CSV table of C-alpha atoms in Angstrom, one decimal:
chain,number,residue,atom,x,y,z
A,1,UNK,CA,0.0,0.0,-0.5
A,2,UNK,CA,1.9,3.4,-1.0
A,3,UNK,CA,2.3,5.9,1.7
A,4,UNK,CA,0.4,8.9,2.2
A,5,UNK,CA,1.8,12.3,1.2
A,6,UNK,CA,0.0,13.6,4.6
A,7,UNK,CA,2.5,11.1,7.2
A,8,UNK,CA,5.9,13.4,6.5
A,9,UNK,CA,3.4,16.8,6.9
A,10,UNK,CA,1.8,15.4,10.2
A,11,UNK,CA,5.3,14.4,11.1
A,12,UNK,CA,7.9,17.9,10.4
A,13,UNK,CA,5.2,20.2,9.9
A,14,UNK,CA,4.1,22.9,12.4
A,15,UNK,CA,1.0,22.9,13.9
A,16,UNK,CA,-1.6,25.9,14.7
A,17,UNK,CA,-4.4,25.7,16.7
A,18,UNK,CA,-7.6,26.0,15.2
A,19,UNK,CA,-10.7,25.3,17.7
A,20,UNK,CA,-11.6,22.5,19.9
A,21,UNK,CA,-14.4,19.4,19.1
A,22,UNK,CA,-16.5,19.6,22.0
A,23,UNK,CA,-18.2,15.5,22.1
A,24,UNK,CA,-15.7,13.8,23.4
A,25,UNK,CA,-14.7,13.6,27.1
A,26,UNK,CA,-11.0,14.4,26.0
A,27,UNK,CA,-9.6,17.2,24.7
A,28,UNK,CA,-9.9,16.7,21.0
A,29,UNK,CA,-8.5,19.9,19.3
A,30,UNK,CA,-8.7,20.8,15.3
A,31,UNK,CA,-5.1,21.9,14.3
A,32,UNK,CA,-3.5,23.5,10.8
A,33,UNK,CA,-0.4,21.7,9.9
A,34,UNK,CA,1.9,23.5,7.8
A,35,UNK,CA,4.6,21.6,6.2
A,36,UNK,CA,6.8,23.1,3.0
A,37,UNK,CA,4.2,25.2,1.2
A,38,UNK,CA,1.3,22.6,2.2
A,39,UNK,CA,-1.3,22.7,4.6
A,40,UNK,CA,-3.5,20.0,6.2
A,41,UNK,CA,-6.4,20.1,9.2
A,42,UNK,CA,-5.8,17.6,11.8
A,43,UNK,CA,-7.3,16.7,15.1
A,44,UNK,CA,-5.0,16.9,18.0
A,45,UNK,CA,-4.6,14.6,20.8
A,46,UNK,CA,-2.7,15.7,23.6
A,47,UNK,CA,-2.0,13.8,26.3
A,48,UNK,CA,-2.4,16.1,29.0
A,49,UNK,CA,-6.5,16.3,28.3
A,50,UNK,CA,-6.9,12.3,29.0
A,51,UNK,CA,-9.6,11.6,31.1
A,52,UNK,CA,-7.7,9.2,33.6
A,53,UNK,CA,-9.1,5.9,32.4
A,54,UNK,CA,-8.7,2.4,35.3
A,55,UNK,CA,-7.9,-0.2,32.8
A,56,UNK,CA,-5.2,2.1,30.0
A,57,UNK,CA,-2.4,4.8,31.2
A,58,UNK,CA,-3.7,7.6,30.3
A,59,UNK,CA,0.2,8.4,28.2
A,60,UNK,CA,-0.7,5.3,26.7
A,61,UNK,CA,-3.7,6.5,24.5
A,62,UNK,CA,-2.4,9.4,21.7
A,63,UNK,CA,0.6,5.9,20.9
A,64,UNK,CA,-2.7,3.4,21.0
A,65,UNK,CA,-4.4,5.5,18.0
A,66,UNK,CA,-1.1,5.7,16.3
A,67,UNK,CA,-0.6,1.9,16.6
A,68,UNK,CA,-4.8,1.3,15.1
A,69,UNK,CA,-3.0,3.7,12.1
A,70,UNK,CA,-0.1,1.3,11.8
A,71,UNK,CA,-1.7,-2.3,12.2
A,72,UNK,CA,-4.4,-1.7,9.4
A,73,UNK,CA,-1.2,-0.2,7.6
A,74,UNK,CA,0.0,-3.7,7.6
A,75,UNK,CA,-3.4,-5.7,7.1
A,76,UNK,CA,-3.5,-4.3,4.1
A,77,UNK,CA,-6.5,-1.9,4.7
A,78,UNK,CA,-6.7,1.8,4.0
A,79,UNK,CA,-9.1,1.8,7.0
A,80,UNK,CA,-7.7,4.8,9.3
A,81,UNK,CA,-6.3,8.0,8.2
A,82,UNK,CA,-2.9,8.9,8.3
A,83,UNK,CA,-2.1,9.0,12.3
A,84,UNK,CA,1.2,10.4,13.6
A,85,UNK,CA,2.9,10.5,17.6
A,86,UNK,CA,4.4,14.6,18.1
A,87,UNK,CA,6.4,14.9,21.0
A,88,UNK,CA,6.2,18.6,20.4
A,89,UNK,CA,2.5,19.5,20.5
A,90,UNK,CA,1.5,22.6,21.4
A,91,UNK,CA,-0.1,21.2,24.1
A,92,UNK,CA,2.7,18.8,24.4
A,93,UNK,CA,2.8,15.2,23.7
A,94,UNK,CA,0.3,13.5,21.4
A,95,UNK,CA,-1.5,12.1,18.4
A,96,UNK,CA,-1.8,14.0,15.0
A,97,UNK,CA,-4.3,12.5,13.1
A,98,UNK,CA,-5.6,14.0,9.3
A,99,UNK,CA,-9.2,15.6,9.4
A,100,UNK,CA,-11.7,14.0,7.6
A,101,UNK,CA,-14.0,15.7,5.6
A,102,UNK,CA,-17.2,14.3,6.1
A,103,UNK,CA,-20.9,14.6,7.1
A,104,UNK,CA,-21.4,14.0,10.7
A,105,UNK,CA,-25.4,13.6,10.3
A,106,UNK,CA,-24.0,10.3,8.4
A,107,UNK,CA,-23.7,7.9,11.0
A,108,UNK,CA,-23.8,3.9,11.7
A,109,UNK,CA,-27.0,4.4,12.9
A,110,UNK,CA,-27.9,5.8,9.5
A,111,UNK,CA,-26.1,3.9,7.0
A,112,UNK,CA,-27.2,2.5,4.1
A,113,UNK,CA,-27.5,-1.0,3.3
A,114,UNK,CA,-25.5,-0.7,1.7
A,115,UNK,CA,-22.6,1.6,3.2
A,116,UNK,CA,-23.6,-1.3,6.6
A,117,UNK,CA,-22.3,-4.1,4.8
A,118,UNK,CA,-19.7,-3.1,3.3
A,119,UNK,CA,-18.5,-2.6,7.4
A,120,UNK,CA,-17.3,-6.4,7.3
A,121,UNK,CA,-13.3,-5.5,7.0
A,122,UNK,CA,-13.9,-2.4,9.8
A,123,UNK,CA,-15.8,-5.2,12.0
A,124,UNK,CA,-12.9,-7.6,11.9
A,125,UNK,CA,-10.2,-4.7,12.7
A,126,UNK,CA,-12.3,-4.0,15.4
A,127,UNK,CA,-12.0,-8.0,16.3
A,128,UNK,CA,-7.9,-7.9,16.4
A,129,UNK,CA,-7.2,-4.7,17.2
A,130,UNK,CA,-9.7,-5.8,20.5
A,131,UNK,CA,-11.4,-3.0,20.4
A,132,UNK,CA,-12.9,-1.6,23.8
A,133,UNK,CA,-15.5,1.8,22.6
A,134,UNK,CA,-16.8,1.2,18.9
A,135,UNK,CA,-19.6,4.4,18.9
A,136,UNK,CA,-21.3,4.5,16.1
A,137,UNK,CA,-20.2,7.9,15.4
A,138,UNK,CA,-16.3,7.3,14.6
A,139,UNK,CA,-17.4,6.0,10.9
A,140,UNK,CA,-16.7,8.7,9.0
A,141,UNK,CA,-17.9,8.9,4.9
A,142,UNK,CA,-16.0,11.0,3.1
A,143,UNK,CA,-16.6,13.0,-0.3
A,144,UNK,CA,-15.7,10.3,-2.4
A,145,UNK,CA,-17.5,7.5,-0.6
A,146,UNK,CA,-15.0,6.2,1.4
A,147,UNK,CA,-15.3,5.2,5.0
A,148,UNK,CA,-13.0,6.0,8.0
A,149,UNK,CA,-11.8,4.8,11.5
A,150,UNK,CA,-11.3,7.1,13.6
A,151,UNK,CA,-10.5,7.2,17.7
A,152,UNK,CA,-8.5,4.0,18.6
A,153,UNK,CA,-7.7,5.3,22.2
A,154,UNK,CA,-8.7,2.7,24.3
A,155,UNK,CA,-7.5,-0.1,21.7
A,156,UNK,CA,-5.3,-3.1,21.6
A,157,UNK,CA,-5.6,-4.2,26.1
A,158,UNK,CA,-4.1,-7.7,26.3
A,159,UNK,CA,-7.4,-9.0,27.9
A,160,UNK,CA,-10.9,-9.0,25.6
A,161,UNK,CA,-12.9,-6.3,25.7
A,162,UNK,CA,-14.4,-5.7,22.1
A,163,UNK,CA,-17.8,-3.3,22.9
A,164,UNK,CA,-18.7,-2.1,19.9
A,165,UNK,CA,-22.1,-1.3,17.7
A,166,UNK,CA,-21.1,-4.0,14.6
A,167,UNK,CA,-22.4,-7.0,15.9
A,168,UNK,CA,-24.1,-7.0,12.2
A,169,UNK,CA,-22.7,-10.1,11.0
A,170,UNK,CA,-22.4,-12.1,14.1
A,171,UNK,CA,-22.4,-15.6,12.9
A,172,UNK,CA,-21.4,-14.9,9.3
A,173,UNK,CA,-18.3,-15.7,7.6
A,174,UNK,CA,-15.2,-13.9,6.9
A,175,UNK,CA,-14.8,-12.7,3.0
A,176,UNK,CA,-11.7,-13.6,1.3
A,177,UNK,CA,-10.6,-10.4,1.0
A,178,UNK,CA,-10.3,-10.4,5.3
A,179,UNK,CA,-8.5,-13.6,5.1
A,180,UNK,CA,-6.3,-12.3,3.6
A,181,UNK,CA,-5.6,-9.2,5.1
A,182,UNK,CA,-5.0,-11.6,8.6
A,183,UNK,CA,-2.8,-14.1,7.2
A,184,UNK,CA,-0.2,-11.5,5.5
A,185,UNK,CA,-0.8,-9.6,9.2
A,186,UNK,CA,0.5,-12.9,10.4
A,187,UNK,CA,3.2,-13.4,8.4
A,188,UNK,CA,4.4,-9.7,8.5
A,189,UNK,CA,4.1,-10.3,12.6
A,190,UNK,CA,5.9,-13.9,12.9
A,191,UNK,CA,8.8,-13.3,9.9
A,192,UNK,CA,9.4,-9.6,9.4
A,193,UNK,CA,10.7,-7.6,12.6
A,194,UNK,CA,10.3,-4.4,10.5
A,195,UNK,CA,6.9,-5.0,10.9
A,196,UNK,CA,7.5,-5.4,15.0
A,197,UNK,CA,9.2,-2.5,14.8
A,198,UNK,CA,5.9,-0.6,13.4
A,199,UNK,CA,4.9,-1.1,16.7
A,200,UNK,CA,6.8,-1.3,19.2
A,201,UNK,CA,6.9,2.7,20.2
A,202,UNK,CA,2.7,2.8,20.4
A,203,UNK,CA,2.1,-1.0,21.9
A,204,UNK,CA,3.9,-3.4,24.4
A,205,UNK,CA,5.0,-6.7,23.6
A,206,UNK,CA,3.0,-8.3,25.3
A,207,UNK,CA,-0.3,-6.3,23.5
A,208,UNK,CA,1.3,-7.2,19.9
A,209,UNK,CA,1.5,-10.9,21.2
A,210,UNK,CA,-2.5,-10.3,22.4
A,211,UNK,CA,-3.3,-9.1,19.2
A,212,UNK,CA,-1.4,-11.8,16.7
A,213,UNK,CA,-4.0,-14.5,18.6
A,214,UNK,CA,-6.9,-13.0,18.0
A,215,UNK,CA,-6.0,-12.2,14.0
A,216,UNK,CA,-5.0,-16.1,14.3
A,217,UNK,CA,-8.0,-17.1,15.9
A,218,UNK,CA,-9.8,-14.8,14.0
A,219,UNK,CA,-9.0,-16.5,10.8
A,220,UNK,CA,-9.2,-20.3,12.3
A,221,UNK,CA,-12.6,-19.5,13.1
A,222,UNK,CA,-13.5,-18.1,10.0
A,223,UNK,CA,-16.5,-16.7,11.0
A,224,UNK,CA,-17.6,-13.2,13.0
A,225,UNK,CA,-18.0,-14.1,16.4
A,226,UNK,CA,-21.5,-13.5,18.9
A,227,UNK,CA,-21.9,-10.7,21.1
A,228,UNK,CA,-20.7,-12.4,24.6
A,229,UNK,CA,-23.3,-13.0,27.2
A,230,UNK,CA,-21.7,-12.0,30.2
A,231,UNK,CA,-20.0,-9.1,29.8
A,232,UNK,CA,-20.8,-6.1,28.2
A,233,UNK,CA,-21.2,-6.1,24.1
A,234,UNK,CA,-21.8,-2.3,23.6
A,235,UNK,CA,-19.9,0.8,23.8
A,236,UNK,CA,-22.3,3.5,26.0
A,237,UNK,CA,-22.6,5.8,24.7
A,238,UNK,CA,-23.8,4.2,21.6
A,239,UNK,CA,-23.5,7.3,19.0
């Protein structure tokens, strides 16, 4: 998969604050990033604005955002907008993600049937990264019709914590596209030290190993799992 050219801008550009998104529990800021005469909008999530959680270390959330982007690339699935980690953000270290132009009133709970069916790869991705908070508003459709996934700060825990609105495919067989991505991902993590190196700045080795096991188990089962009966399978709020 070709490198997203915005990664260079996000890594090296000058960041200027434009405003704050008010819907989240953590600080989420809209910024402009300018580099070598090019300017893009991005979403900046500073670590200092993270609300403490009992099961996720606050400083790790920004790094987990970047890990989700890297995992999407390793799978060969273009799901997560370009995301980097910046030590020198205006409010300190945090994640910086390319902003996706979208209609905020069009989300999972009013998606067309055709767009819902396009989410099978997204459902597999959330199982692999163990997404503990996949809300309906975390799916963005850009002007070209591409569906992007955002908000991955509380993912990759070693313990099973999957909470998602996307149980539509429970019991259904995996698409060949998903099986191919899983095989590619497994081979990368098992045989390519460079793949591990791409993740190690953002996840510890136990989290990487747990993710590999989730990918292997999903491919071997060949079907999407059912919602668990004894734990909460949905996030709150749902949107």
